[in-house]
PDB file of C-alpha atoms in Angstrom:
ATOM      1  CA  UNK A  11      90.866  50.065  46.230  1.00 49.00           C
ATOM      2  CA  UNK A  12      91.755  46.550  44.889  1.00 45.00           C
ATOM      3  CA  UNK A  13      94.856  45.250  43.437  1.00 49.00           C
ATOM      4  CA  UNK A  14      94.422  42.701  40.774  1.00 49.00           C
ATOM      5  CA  UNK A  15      97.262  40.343  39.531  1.00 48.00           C
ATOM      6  CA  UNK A  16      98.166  38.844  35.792  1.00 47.00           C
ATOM      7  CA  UNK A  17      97.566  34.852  35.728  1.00 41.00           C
ATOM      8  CA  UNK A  18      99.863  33.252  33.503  1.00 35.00           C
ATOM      9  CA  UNK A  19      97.354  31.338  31.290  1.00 36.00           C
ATOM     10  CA  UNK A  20     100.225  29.694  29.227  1.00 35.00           C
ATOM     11  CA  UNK A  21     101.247  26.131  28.934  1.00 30.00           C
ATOM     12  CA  UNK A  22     104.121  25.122  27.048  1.00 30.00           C
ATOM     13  CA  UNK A  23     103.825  22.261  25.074  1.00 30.00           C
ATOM     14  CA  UNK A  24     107.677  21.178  23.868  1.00 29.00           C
ATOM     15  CA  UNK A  25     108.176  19.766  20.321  1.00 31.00           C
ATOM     16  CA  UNK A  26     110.996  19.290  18.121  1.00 28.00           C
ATOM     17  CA  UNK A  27     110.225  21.060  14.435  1.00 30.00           C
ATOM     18  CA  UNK A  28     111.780  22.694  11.543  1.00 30.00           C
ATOM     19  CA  UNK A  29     111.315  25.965  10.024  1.00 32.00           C
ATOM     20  CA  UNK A  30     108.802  26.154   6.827  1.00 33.00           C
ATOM     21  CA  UNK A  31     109.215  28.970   5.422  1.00 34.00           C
ATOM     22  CA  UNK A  32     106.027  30.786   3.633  1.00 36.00           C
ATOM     23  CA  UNK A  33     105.544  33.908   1.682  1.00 37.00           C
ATOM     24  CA  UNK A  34     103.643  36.869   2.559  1.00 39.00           C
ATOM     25  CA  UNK A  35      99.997  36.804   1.772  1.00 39.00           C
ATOM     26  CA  UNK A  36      99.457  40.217   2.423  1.00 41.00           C
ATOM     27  CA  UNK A  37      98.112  42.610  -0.145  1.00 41.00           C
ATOM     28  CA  UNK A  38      98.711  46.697   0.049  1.00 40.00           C
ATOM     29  CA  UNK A  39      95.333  48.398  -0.706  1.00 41.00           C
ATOM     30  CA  UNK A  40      96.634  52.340  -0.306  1.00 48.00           C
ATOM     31  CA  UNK A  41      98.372  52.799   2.834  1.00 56.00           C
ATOM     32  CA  UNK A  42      96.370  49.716   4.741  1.00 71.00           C
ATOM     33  CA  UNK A  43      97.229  46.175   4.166  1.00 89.00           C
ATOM     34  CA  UNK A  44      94.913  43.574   4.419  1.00 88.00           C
ATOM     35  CA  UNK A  45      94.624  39.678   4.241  1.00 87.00           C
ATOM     36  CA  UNK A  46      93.510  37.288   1.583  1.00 87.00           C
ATOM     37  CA  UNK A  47      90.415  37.895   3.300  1.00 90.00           C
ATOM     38  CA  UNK A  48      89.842  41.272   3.176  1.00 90.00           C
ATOM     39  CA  UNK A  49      90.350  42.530   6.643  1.00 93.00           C
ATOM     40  CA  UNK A  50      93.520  45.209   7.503  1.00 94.00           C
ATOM     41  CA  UNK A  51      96.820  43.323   8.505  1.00 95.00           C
ATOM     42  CA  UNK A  52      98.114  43.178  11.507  1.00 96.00           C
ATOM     43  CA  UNK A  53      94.710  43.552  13.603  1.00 97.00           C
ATOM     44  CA  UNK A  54      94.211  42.762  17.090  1.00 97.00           C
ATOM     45  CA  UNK A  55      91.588  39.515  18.116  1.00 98.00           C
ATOM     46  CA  UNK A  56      91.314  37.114  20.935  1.00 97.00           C
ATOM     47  CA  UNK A  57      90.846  33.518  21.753  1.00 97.00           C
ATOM     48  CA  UNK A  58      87.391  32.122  21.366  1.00 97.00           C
ATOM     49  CA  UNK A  59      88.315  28.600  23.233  1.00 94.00           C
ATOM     50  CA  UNK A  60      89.196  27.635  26.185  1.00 94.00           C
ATOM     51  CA  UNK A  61      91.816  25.183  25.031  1.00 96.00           C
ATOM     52  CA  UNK A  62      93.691  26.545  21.425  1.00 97.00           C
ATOM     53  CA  UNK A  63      96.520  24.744  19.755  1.00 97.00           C
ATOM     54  CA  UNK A  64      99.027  27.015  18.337  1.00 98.00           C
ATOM     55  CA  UNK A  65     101.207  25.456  15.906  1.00 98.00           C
ATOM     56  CA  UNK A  66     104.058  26.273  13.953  1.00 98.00           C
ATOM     57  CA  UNK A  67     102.631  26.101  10.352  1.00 97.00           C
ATOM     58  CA  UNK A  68      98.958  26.717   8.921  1.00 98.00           C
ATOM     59  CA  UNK A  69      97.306  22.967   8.867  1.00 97.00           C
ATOM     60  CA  UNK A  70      96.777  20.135  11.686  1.00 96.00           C
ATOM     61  CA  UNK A  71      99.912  18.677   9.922  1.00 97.00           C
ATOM     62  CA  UNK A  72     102.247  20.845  11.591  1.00 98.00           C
ATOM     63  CA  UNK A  73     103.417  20.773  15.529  1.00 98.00           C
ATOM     64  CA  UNK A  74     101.580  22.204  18.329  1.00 97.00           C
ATOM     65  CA  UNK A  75     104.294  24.958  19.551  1.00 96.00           C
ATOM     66  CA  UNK A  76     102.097  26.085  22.924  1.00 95.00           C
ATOM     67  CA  UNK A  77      98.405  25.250  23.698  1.00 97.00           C
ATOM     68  CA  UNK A  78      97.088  28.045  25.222  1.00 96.00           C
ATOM     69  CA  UNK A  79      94.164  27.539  28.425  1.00 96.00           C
ATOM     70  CA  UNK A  80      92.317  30.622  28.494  1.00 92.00           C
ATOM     71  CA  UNK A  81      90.154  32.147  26.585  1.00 94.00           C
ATOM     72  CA  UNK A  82      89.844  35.932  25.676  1.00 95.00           C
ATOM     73  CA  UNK A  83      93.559  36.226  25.783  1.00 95.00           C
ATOM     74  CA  UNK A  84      94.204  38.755  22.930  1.00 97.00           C
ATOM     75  CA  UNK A  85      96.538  37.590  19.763  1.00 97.00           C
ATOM     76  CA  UNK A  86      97.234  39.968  17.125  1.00 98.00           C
ATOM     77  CA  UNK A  87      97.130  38.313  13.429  1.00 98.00           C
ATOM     78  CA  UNK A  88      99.954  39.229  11.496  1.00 97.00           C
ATOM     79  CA  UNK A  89      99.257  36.944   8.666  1.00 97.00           C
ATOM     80  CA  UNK A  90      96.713  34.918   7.240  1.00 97.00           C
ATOM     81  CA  UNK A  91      97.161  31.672   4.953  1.00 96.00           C
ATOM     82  CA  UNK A  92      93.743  29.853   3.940  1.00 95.00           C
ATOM     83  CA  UNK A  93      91.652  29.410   7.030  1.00 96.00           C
ATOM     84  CA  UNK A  94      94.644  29.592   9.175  1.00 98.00           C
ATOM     85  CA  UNK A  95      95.825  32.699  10.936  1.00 98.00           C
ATOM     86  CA  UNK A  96      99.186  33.536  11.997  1.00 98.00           C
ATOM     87  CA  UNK A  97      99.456  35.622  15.504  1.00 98.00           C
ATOM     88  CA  UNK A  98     101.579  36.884  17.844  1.00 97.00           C
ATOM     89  CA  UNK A  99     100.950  37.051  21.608  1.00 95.00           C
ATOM     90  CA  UNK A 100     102.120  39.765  24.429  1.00 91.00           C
ATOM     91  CA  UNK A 101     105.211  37.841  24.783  1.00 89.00           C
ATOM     92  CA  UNK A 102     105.886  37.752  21.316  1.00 92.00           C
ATOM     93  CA  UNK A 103     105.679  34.054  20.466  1.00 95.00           C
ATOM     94  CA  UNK A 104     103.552  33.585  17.125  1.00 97.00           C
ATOM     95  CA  UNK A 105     102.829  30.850  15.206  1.00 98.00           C
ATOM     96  CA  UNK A 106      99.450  29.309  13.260  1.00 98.00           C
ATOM     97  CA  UNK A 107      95.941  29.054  14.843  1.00 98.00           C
ATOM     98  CA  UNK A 108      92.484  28.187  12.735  1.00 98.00           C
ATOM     99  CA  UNK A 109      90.185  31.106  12.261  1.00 97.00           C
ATOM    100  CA  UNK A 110      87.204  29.627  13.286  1.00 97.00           C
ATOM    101  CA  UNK A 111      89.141  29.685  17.236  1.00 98.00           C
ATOM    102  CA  UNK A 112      89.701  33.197  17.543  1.00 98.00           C
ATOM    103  CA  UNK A 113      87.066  35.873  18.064  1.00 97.00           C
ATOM    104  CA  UNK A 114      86.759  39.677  16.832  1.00 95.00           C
ATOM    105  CA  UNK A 115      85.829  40.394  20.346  1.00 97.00           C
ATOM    106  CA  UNK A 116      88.569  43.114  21.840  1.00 97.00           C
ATOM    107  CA  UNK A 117      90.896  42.499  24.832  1.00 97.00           C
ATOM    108  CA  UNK A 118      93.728  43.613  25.989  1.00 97.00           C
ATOM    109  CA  UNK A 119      96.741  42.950  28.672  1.00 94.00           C
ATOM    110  CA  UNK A 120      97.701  45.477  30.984  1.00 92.00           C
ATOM    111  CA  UNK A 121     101.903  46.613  30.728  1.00 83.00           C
ATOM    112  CA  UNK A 122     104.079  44.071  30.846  1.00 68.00           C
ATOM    113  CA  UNK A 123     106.625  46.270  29.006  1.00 66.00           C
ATOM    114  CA  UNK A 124     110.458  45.961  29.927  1.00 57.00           C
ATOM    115  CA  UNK A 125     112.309  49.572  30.584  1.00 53.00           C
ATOM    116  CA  UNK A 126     115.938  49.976  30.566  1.00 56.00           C
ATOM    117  CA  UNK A 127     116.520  46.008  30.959  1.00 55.00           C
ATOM    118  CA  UNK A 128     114.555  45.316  33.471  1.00 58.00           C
ATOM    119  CA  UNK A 129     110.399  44.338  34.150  1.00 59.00           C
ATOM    120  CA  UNK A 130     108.067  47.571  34.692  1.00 62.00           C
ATOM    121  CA  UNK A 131     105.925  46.041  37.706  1.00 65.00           C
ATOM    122  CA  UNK A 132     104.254  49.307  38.871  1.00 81.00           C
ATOM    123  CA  UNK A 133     100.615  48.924  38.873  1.00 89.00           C
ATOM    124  CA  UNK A 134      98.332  50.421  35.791  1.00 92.00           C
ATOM    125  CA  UNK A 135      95.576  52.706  37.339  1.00 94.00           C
ATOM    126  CA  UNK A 136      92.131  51.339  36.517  1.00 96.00           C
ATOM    127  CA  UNK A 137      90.056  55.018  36.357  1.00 97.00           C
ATOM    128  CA  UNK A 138      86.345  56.468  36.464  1.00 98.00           C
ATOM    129  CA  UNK A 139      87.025  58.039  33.548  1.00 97.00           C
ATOM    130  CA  UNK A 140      89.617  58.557  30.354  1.00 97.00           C
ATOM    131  CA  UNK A 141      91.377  61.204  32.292  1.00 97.00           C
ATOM    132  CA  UNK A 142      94.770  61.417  34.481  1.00 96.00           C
ATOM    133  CA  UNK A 143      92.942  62.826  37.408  1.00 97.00           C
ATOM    134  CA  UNK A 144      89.839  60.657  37.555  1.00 98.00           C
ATOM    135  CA  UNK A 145      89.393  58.647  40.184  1.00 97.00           C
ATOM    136  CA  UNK A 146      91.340  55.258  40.392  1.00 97.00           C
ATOM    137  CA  UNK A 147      89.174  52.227  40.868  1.00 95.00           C
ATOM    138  CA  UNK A 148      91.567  49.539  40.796  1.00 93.00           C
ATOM    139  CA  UNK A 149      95.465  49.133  40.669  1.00 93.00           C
ATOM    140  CA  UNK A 150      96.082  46.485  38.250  1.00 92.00           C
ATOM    141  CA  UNK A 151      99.081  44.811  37.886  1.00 90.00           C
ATOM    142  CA  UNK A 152     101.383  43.952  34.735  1.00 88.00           C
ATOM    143  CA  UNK A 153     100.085  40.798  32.964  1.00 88.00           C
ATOM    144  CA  UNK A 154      95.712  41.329  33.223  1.00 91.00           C
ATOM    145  CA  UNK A 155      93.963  41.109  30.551  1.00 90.00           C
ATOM    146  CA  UNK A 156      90.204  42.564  30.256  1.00 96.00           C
ATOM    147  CA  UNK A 157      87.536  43.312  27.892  1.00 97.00           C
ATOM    148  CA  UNK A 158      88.028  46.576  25.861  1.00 98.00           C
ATOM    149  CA  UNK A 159      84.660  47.592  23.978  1.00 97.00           C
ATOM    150  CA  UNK A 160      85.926  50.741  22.831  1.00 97.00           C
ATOM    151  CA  UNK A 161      89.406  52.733  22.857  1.00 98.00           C
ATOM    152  CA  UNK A 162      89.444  56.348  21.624  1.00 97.00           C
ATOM    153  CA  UNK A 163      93.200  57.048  20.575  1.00 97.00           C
ATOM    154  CA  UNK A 164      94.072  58.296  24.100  1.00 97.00           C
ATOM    155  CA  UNK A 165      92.116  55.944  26.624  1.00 98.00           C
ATOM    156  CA  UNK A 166      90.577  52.598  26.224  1.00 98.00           C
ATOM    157  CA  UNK A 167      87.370  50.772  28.630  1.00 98.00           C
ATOM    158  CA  UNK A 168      88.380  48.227  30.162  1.00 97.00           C
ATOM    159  CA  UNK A 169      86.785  45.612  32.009  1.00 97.00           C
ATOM    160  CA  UNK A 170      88.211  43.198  34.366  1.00 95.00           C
ATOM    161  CA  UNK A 171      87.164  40.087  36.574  1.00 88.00           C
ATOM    162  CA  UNK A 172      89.002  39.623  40.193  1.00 78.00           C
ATOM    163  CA  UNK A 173      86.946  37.155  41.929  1.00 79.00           C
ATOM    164  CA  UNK A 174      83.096  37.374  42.288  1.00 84.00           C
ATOM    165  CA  UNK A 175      83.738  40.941  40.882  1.00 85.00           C
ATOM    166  CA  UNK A 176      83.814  42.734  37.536  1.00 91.00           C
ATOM    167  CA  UNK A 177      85.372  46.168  37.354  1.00 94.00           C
ATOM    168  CA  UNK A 178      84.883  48.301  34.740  1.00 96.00           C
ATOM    169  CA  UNK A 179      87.093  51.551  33.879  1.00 97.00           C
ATOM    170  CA  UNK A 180      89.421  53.568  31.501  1.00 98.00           C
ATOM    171  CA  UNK A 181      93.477  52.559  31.118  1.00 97.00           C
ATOM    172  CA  UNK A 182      95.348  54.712  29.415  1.00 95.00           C
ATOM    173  CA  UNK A 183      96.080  53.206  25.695  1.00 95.00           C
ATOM    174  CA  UNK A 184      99.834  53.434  26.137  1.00 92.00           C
ATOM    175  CA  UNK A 185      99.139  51.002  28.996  1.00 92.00           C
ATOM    176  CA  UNK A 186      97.622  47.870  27.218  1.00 94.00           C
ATOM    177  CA  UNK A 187      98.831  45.578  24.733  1.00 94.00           C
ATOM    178  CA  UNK A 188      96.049  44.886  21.966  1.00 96.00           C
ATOM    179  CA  UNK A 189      95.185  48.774  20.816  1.00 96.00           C
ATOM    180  CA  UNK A 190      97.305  50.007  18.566  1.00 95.00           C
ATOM    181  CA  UNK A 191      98.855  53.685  19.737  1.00 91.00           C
ATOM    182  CA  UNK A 192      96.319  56.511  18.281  1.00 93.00           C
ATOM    183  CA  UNK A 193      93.615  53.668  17.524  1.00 95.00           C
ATOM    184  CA  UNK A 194      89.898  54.402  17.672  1.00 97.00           C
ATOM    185  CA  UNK A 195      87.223  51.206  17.735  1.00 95.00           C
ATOM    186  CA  UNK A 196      83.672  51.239  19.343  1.00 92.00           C
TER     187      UNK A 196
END
């Protein structure tokens, strides 16, 4: 059974900025809101580039705020402005990123939730199947992030990379961060 850590996949670039605000561009259609461009608001994507600017307004004019070096990290859009997309990460940090540098392609992170003031650092089972008593595959720990093709409200895939190796598996949905609770995608 393998144990498979988070990478940190951040770089912090520091600026000095102010504030701007900007209105919400959301739209209510029934009970789901979507975007200027159609799609439902918030939704969960992930980085298509290796190397992605986030800044802290919609337009090259405004400050990079972090520069993120990994791709497929998933970013959950939470507002859209033109062709510029405003997200927020696992961590919580949001700000502006173009359109054309994020992908529709699923991931997710595994836990990194806090309980009663302090980090939850168990491991996340990694399972045969999308049930409790499947067989466990892989411990992963707080902080990886995976591939999810499909989640089905309860249990999501999920593939990883450790190494040479790629593990593939069911997480419980309460687990990850990037599938909404109850959420069902193929």
């Amino acid at each position: 059974m393998k144990e498979i850590s988070g990478v940190r996949f951040l770089t912090m670039v520091a600026v000095s900025f102010s504030v701007v605000a900007l209105p919400a561009l959301a739209q209510t259609t029934g009970s789901i809101k979507t975007g200027p461009s159609g799609l439902p608001l918030p939704r969960y994507v992930s980085l298509k580039a290796e190397k992605v600017n986030m800044r802290v307004g919609p337009g090259k004019k405004y400050a990079i705020a972090w520069r993120y070096m990994k791709s497929g990290l998933p970013l959950e859009i939470i507002q859209e402005h033109d062709h510029w997309r405003r997200v927020r990460d696992a961590d919580g940090t949001s700000g502006w990123i173009h359109k054309a540098l994020l992908s529709g392609r699923r991931t997710a992170v595994t836990a990194p939730w806090w309980v009663g003031g302090e980090r939850k650092d168990e491991t996340i089972p990694l399972r045969k199947s999308p049930s409790a008593d499947a067989e466990v595959i892989a411990h992963l720990k707080p902080g990886v992030f995976g591939h999810v093709p499909k989640c089905d409200g309860a249990w999501c895939e999920m593939a990883v990379e450790s190494g040479n190796a790629r593990l593939s598996g069911h997480v419980s949905q309460a687990e990850l961060w990037g599938a909404y609770p109850d959420e069902v995608f193929d």
